[in-house]
Coordinates of C-alpha atoms in Angstrom, one line a residue:
X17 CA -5.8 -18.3 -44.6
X18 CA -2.6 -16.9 -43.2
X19 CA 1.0 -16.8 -45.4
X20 CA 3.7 -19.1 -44.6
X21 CA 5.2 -15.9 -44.0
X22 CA 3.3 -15.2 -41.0
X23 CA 5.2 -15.4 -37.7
X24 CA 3.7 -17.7 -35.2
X25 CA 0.9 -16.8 -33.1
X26 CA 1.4 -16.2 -29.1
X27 CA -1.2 -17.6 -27.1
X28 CA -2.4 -15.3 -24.8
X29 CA 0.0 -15.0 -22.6
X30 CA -0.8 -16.4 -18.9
X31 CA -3.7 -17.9 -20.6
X32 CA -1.6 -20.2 -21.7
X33 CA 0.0 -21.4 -18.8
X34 CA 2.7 -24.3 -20.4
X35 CA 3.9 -21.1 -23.1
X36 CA 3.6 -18.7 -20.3
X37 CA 5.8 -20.2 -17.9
X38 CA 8.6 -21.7 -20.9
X39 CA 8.8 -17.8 -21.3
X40 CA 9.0 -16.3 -18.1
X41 CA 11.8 -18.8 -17.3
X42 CA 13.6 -18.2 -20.3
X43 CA 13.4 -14.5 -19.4
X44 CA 14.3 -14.9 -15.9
X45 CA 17.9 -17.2 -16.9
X46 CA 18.9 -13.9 -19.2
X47 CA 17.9 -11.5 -16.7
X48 CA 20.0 -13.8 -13.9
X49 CA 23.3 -15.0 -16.0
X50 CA 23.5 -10.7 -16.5
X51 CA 23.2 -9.3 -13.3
X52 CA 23.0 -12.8 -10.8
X53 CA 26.7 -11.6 -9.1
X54 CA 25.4 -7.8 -8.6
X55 CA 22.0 -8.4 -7.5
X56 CA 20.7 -10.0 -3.7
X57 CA 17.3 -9.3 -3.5
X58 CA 14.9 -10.1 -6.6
X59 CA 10.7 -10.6 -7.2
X60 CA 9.4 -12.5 -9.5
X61 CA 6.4 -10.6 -10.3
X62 CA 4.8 -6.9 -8.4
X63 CA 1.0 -7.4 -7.9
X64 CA -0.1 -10.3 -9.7
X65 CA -3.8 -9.5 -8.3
X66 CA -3.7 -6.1 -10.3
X67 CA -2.8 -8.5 -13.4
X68 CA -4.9 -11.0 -13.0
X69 CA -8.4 -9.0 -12.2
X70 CA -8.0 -5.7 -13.2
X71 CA -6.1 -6.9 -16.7
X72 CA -9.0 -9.9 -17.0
X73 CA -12.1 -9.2 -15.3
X74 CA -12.7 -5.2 -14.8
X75 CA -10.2 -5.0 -18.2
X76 CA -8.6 -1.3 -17.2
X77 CA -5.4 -2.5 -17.1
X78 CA -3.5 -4.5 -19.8
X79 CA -4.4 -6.5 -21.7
X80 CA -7.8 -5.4 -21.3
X81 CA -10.2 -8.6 -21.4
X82 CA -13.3 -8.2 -19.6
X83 CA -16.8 -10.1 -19.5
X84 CA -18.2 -6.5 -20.5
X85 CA -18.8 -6.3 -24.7
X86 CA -18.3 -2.8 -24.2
X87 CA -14.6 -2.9 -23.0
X88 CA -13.5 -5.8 -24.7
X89 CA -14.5 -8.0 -27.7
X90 CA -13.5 -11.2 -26.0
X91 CA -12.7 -12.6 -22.6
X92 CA -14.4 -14.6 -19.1
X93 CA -14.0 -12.2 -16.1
X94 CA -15.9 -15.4 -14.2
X95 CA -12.3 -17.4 -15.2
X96 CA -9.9 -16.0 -16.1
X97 CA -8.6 -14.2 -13.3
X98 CA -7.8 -17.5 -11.8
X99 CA -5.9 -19.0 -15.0
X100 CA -3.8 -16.2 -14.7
X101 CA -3.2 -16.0 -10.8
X102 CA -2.3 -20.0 -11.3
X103 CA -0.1 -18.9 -14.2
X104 CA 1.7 -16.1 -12.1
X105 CA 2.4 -18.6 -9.2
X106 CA 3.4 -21.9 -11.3
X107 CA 5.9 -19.2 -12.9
X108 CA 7.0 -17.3 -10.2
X109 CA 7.7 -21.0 -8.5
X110 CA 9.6 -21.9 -11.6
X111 CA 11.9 -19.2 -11.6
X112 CA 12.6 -19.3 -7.9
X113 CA 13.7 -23.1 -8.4
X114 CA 16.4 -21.7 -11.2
X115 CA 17.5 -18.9 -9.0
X116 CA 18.2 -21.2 -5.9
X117 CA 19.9 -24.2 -7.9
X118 CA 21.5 -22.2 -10.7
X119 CA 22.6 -18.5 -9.5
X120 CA 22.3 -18.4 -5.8
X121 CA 26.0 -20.1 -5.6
X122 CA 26.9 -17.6 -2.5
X123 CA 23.4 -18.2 -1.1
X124 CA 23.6 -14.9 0.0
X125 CA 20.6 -13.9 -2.6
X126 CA 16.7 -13.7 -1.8
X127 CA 13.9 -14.1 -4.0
X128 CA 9.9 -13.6 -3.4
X129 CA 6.9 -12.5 -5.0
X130 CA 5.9 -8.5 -4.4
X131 CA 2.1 -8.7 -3.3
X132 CA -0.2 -5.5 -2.9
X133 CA -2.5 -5.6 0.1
X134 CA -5.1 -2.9 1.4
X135 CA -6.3 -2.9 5.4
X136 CA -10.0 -3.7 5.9
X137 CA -11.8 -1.9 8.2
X138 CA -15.5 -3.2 9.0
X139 CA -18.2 -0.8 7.4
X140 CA -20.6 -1.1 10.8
X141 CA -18.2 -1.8 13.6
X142 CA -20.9 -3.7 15.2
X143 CA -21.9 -6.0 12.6
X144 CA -20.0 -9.5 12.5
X145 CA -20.8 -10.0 8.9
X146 CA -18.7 -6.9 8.0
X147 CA -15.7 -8.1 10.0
X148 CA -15.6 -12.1 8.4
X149 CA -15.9 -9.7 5.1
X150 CA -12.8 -7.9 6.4
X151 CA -11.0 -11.3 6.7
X152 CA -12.6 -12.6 3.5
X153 CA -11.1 -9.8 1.5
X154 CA -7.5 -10.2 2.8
X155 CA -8.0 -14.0 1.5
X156 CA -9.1 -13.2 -1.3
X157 CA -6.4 -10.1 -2.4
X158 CA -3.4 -11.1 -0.1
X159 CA -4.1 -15.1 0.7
X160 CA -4.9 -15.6 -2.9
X161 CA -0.9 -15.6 -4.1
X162 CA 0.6 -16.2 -0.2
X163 CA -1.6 -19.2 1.0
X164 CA 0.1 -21.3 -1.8
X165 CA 3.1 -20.2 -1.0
X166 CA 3.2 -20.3 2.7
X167 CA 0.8 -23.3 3.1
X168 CA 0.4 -24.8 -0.5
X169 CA -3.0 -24.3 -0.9
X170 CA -5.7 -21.8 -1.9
X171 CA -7.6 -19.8 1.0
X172 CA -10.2 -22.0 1.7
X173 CA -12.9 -19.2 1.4
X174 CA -11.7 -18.7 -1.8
X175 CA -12.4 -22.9 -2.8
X176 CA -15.9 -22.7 -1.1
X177 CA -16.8 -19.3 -3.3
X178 CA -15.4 -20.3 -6.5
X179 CA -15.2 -24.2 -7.0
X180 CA -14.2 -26.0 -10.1
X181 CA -13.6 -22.6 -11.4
X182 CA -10.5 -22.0 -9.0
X183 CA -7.4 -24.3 -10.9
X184 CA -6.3 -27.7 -8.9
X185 CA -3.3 -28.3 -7.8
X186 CA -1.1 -30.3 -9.2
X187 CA 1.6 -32.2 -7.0
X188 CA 4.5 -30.9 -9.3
X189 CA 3.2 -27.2 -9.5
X190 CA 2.8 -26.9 -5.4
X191 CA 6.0 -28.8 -5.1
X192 CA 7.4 -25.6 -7.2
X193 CA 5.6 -22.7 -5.2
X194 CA 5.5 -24.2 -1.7
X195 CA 8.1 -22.5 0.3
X196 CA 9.4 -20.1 -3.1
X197 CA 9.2 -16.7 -0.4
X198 CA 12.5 -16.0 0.9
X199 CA 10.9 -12.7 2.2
X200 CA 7.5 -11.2 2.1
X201 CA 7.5 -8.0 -0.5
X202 CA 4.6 -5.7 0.4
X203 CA 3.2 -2.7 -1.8
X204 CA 0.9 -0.3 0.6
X205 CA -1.1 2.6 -0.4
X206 CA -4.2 2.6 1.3
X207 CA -7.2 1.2 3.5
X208 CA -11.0 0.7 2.8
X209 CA -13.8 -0.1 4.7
X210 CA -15.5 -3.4 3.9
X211 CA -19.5 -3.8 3.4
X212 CA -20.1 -7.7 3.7
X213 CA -22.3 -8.5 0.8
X214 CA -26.0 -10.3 1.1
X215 CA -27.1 -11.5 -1.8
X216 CA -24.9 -15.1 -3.2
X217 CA -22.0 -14.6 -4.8
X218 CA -21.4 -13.0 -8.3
X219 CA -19.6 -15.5 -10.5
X220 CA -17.2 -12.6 -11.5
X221 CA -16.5 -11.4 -8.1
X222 CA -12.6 -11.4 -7.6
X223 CA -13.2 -9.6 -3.7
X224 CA -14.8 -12.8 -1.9
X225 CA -18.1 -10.8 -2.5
X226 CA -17.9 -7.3 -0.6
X227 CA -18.2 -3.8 -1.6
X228 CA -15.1 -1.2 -0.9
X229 CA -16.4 1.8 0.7
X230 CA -14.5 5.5 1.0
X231 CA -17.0 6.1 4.1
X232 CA -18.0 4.2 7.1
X233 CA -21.5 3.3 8.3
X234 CA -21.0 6.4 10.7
X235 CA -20.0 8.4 7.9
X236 CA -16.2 8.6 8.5
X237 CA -13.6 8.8 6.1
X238 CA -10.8 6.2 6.0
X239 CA -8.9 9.0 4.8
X240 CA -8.6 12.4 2.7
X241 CA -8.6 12.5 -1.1
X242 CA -5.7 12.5 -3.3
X243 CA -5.5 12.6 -6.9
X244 CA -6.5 8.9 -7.2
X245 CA -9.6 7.7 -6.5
X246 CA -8.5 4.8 -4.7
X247 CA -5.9 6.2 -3.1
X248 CA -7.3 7.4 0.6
X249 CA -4.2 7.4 2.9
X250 CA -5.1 5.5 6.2
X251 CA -0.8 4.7 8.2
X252 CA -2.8 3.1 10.9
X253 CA -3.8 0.3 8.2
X254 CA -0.1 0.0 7.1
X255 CA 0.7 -1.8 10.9
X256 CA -2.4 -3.7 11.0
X257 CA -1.9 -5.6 7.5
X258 CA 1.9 -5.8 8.5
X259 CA 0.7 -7.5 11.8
X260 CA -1.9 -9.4 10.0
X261 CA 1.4 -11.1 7.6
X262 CA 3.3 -11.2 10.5
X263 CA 0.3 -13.4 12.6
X264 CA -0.5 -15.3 9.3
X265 CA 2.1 -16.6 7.5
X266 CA 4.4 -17.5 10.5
X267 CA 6.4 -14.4 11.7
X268 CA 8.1 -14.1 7.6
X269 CA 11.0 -11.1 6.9
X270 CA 8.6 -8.5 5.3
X271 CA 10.3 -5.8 2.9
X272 CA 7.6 -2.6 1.8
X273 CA 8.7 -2.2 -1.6
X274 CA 6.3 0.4 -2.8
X275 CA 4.4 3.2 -0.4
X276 CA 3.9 6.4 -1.6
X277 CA 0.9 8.9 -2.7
X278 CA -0.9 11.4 -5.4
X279 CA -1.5 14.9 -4.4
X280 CA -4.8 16.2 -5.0
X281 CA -4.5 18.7 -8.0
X282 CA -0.5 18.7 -7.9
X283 CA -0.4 18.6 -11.6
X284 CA -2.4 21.8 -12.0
X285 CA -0.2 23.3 -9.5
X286 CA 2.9 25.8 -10.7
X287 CA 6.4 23.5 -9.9
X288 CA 7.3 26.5 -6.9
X289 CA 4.2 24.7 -5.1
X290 CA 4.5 21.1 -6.3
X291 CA 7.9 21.0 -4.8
X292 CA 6.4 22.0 -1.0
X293 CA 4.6 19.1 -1.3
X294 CA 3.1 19.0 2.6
X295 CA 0.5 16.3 1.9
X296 CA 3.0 13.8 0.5
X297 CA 5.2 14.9 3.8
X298 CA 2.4 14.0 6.8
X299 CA 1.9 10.7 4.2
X300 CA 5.5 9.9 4.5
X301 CA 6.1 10.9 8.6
X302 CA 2.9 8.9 9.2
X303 CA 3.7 6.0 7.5
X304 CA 7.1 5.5 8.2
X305 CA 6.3 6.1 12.1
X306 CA 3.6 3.1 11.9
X307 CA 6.3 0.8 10.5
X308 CA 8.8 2.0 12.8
X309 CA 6.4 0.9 15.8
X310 CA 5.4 -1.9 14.2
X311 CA 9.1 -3.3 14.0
X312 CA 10.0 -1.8 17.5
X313 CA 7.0 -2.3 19.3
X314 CA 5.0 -5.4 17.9
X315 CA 8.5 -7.2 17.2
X316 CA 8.1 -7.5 13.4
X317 CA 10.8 -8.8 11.2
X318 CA 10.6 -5.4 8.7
X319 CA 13.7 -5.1 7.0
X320 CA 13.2 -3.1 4.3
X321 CA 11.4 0.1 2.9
X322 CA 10.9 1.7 -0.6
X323 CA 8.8 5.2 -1.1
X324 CA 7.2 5.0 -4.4
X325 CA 8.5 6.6 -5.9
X326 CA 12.2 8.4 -6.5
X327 CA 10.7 10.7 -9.6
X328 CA 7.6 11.2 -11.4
X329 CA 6.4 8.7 -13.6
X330 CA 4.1 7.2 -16.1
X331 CA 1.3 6.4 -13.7
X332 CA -0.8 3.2 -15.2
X333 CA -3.4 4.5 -17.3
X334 CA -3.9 7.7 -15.5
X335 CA 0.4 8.6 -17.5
X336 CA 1.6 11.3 -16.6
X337 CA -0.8 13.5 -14.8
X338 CA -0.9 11.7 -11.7
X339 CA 2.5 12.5 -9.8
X340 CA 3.6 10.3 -6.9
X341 CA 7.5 11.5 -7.0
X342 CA 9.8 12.8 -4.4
X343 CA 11.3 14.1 -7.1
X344 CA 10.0 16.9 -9.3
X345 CA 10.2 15.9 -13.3
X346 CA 9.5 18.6 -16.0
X347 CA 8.0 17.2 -18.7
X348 CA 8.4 20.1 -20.5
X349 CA 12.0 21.0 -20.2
X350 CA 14.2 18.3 -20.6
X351 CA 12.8 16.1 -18.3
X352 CA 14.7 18.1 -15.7
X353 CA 14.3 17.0 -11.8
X354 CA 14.0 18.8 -9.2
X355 CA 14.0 17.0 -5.5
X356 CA 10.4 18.0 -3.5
X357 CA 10.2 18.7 0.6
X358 CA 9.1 14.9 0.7
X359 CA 12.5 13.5 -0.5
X360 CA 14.6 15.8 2.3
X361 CA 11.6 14.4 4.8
X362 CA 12.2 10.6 4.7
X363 CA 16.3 11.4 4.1
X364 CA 15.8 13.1 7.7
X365 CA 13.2 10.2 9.1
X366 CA 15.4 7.6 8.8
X367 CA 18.4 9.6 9.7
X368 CA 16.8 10.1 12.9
X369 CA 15.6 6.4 13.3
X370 CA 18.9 5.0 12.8
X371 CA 20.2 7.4 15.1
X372 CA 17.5 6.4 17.9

């Protein structure tokens, strides 16, 4: 039996969805009364699907629940996920309500939700199973946290896959997260090709029931390796998904808030090389080029663009081995920094863009 003295229990975070969003909100008013008059653009949350399935159903990420007895001593990967994804929005609608009536007074100030997407590309080209796959997936990753917002309801392949496991709407919550985007906030690393998958759906599939693939069914890479395994850079997919938002949810303001890359090996390198960082560089020009034709040339509202990221950085679970800086930090001299060839690059790109 626990002492009086004992502080009260947390429930479980998102789990808990009355608890989770009383917090967030109370969070959110602190965060706003402080910095409110400095501050015009905000999110609410950056990748809710890397909290909700990697964090509860493949449990690599905090807090580390997982169906699997070997990862985790308790948790439902087959629903879970979708507490928390319902969690994430009811909050992230919460909070945009208090920003809009209680901090916005100007109303010069934006708010949205920062969602990470990767392109699909069909596994066999040929094969119309691969390419509803492709679609399923973006529903599934992407439509999972913007259909509510942009329509009010879950992707319907989502419903049809999951049932009474995906959380109903209530009139109160969608009347919350209907219409909470001022602007679309997009994190882009990478594509992967899509393998539609034949056997019925796995109850703790959190895809829409596909396999990822590195390769095609010809054999071709979606791109060259970096010092992440899921990180294959592909700029061609970074204007198709931006076309895809821009088709799908109505023509929104998109701003890239996070696009960057790992260099095979970098770490191992001596900081003389690390600094001439070439890959990063052709990841950058390419990139940046794609979004440029994507606003010129296929007329989409992009108004912003972040690299990720300014320095080096505790990377997730891989720390600090895995660099994806412009800027060079020593970790073993002061945390000195020293600016790589990539950072001059996209000073010089968008020199040149504004300029043209």
């Amino acid at each position: 039996m626990g002492s009086s003295r004992d502080p009260p229990r947390k429930i479980r975070g998102p789990l808990n969805q009355k608890e989770f969003v009383q917090d967030f909100a109370n969070y959110a008013r602190v965060v706003f009364s402080a910095l409110g008059s400095k501050v015009k653009h905000w999110t609410t949350f950056t990748e809710p699907h890397n909290i909700a399935a990697t964090g509860y159903n493949i449990g690599s990420y905090a807090p580390g629940r997982s169906s699997d007895r070997r990862l985790s001593p308790e948790g439902d990967g087959s629903l879970e996920p979708w507490i928390v994804g319902h969690s994430i929005l009811v909050a992230h609608g919460t909070v945009v309500r208090i920003y809009r009536q209680g901090f916005n007074s100007t109303g010069d100030g934006k708010i949205g939700i920062t969602l990470n997407g990767l392109w699909p590309e069909p596994w066999n080209y040929a094969s119309e199973q691969d390419h509803r796959a492709c679609q399923r997936f973006l529903e599934f990753t992407v439509g999972w946290f913007a259909d509510p917002i942009y329509f009010g309801h879950y992707p319907r392949s989502m419903i049809e896959q999951l049932g009474r496991r995906l959380p109903e709407w209530t009139s109160d919550e969608i009347a919350l997260v209907y219409g909470s985007n001022d602007f679309f906030a997009l994190d882009y690393y990478t594509a992967t090709f899509i393998k539609n998958r034949e056997a019925v759906p796995e109850v703790e599939d959190y895809l829409g029931n596909v396999d990822l693939l590195p390769q095609n069914s010809q054999g071709q890479n979606i791109g060259p390796e970096t010092d992440s395994a899921w990180l294959r850079p592909c700029a061609k997919g970074l204007r198709r998904l931006l076309n895809w938002i821009h088709d799908t949810y109505n023509k929104p303001e998109i701003q890239i808030l996070e696009n960057g890359t790992s260099v095979k090996g970098e770490d191992d390198l001596p900081m003389e090389q690390i600094l001439h960082d070439d890959f990063r560089c052709e990841f950058y020009r390419d990139h940046i080029m794609e979004m440029a034709r994507a606003r010129v040339e296929d007329d989409i509202n992009i108004m912003g663009y972040m690299a990720w990221s300014l320095m080096d950085n505790f990377e997730w679970n891989d720390g600090f081995r895995v660099r994806f800086g412009v800027t060079y930090v020593d970790y073993h001299d002061d945390m000195k920094r020293y600016p790589k060839k990539s950072a001059r690059l996209i000073a010089r790109l968008f020199r040149d863009l504004v300029q043209n």
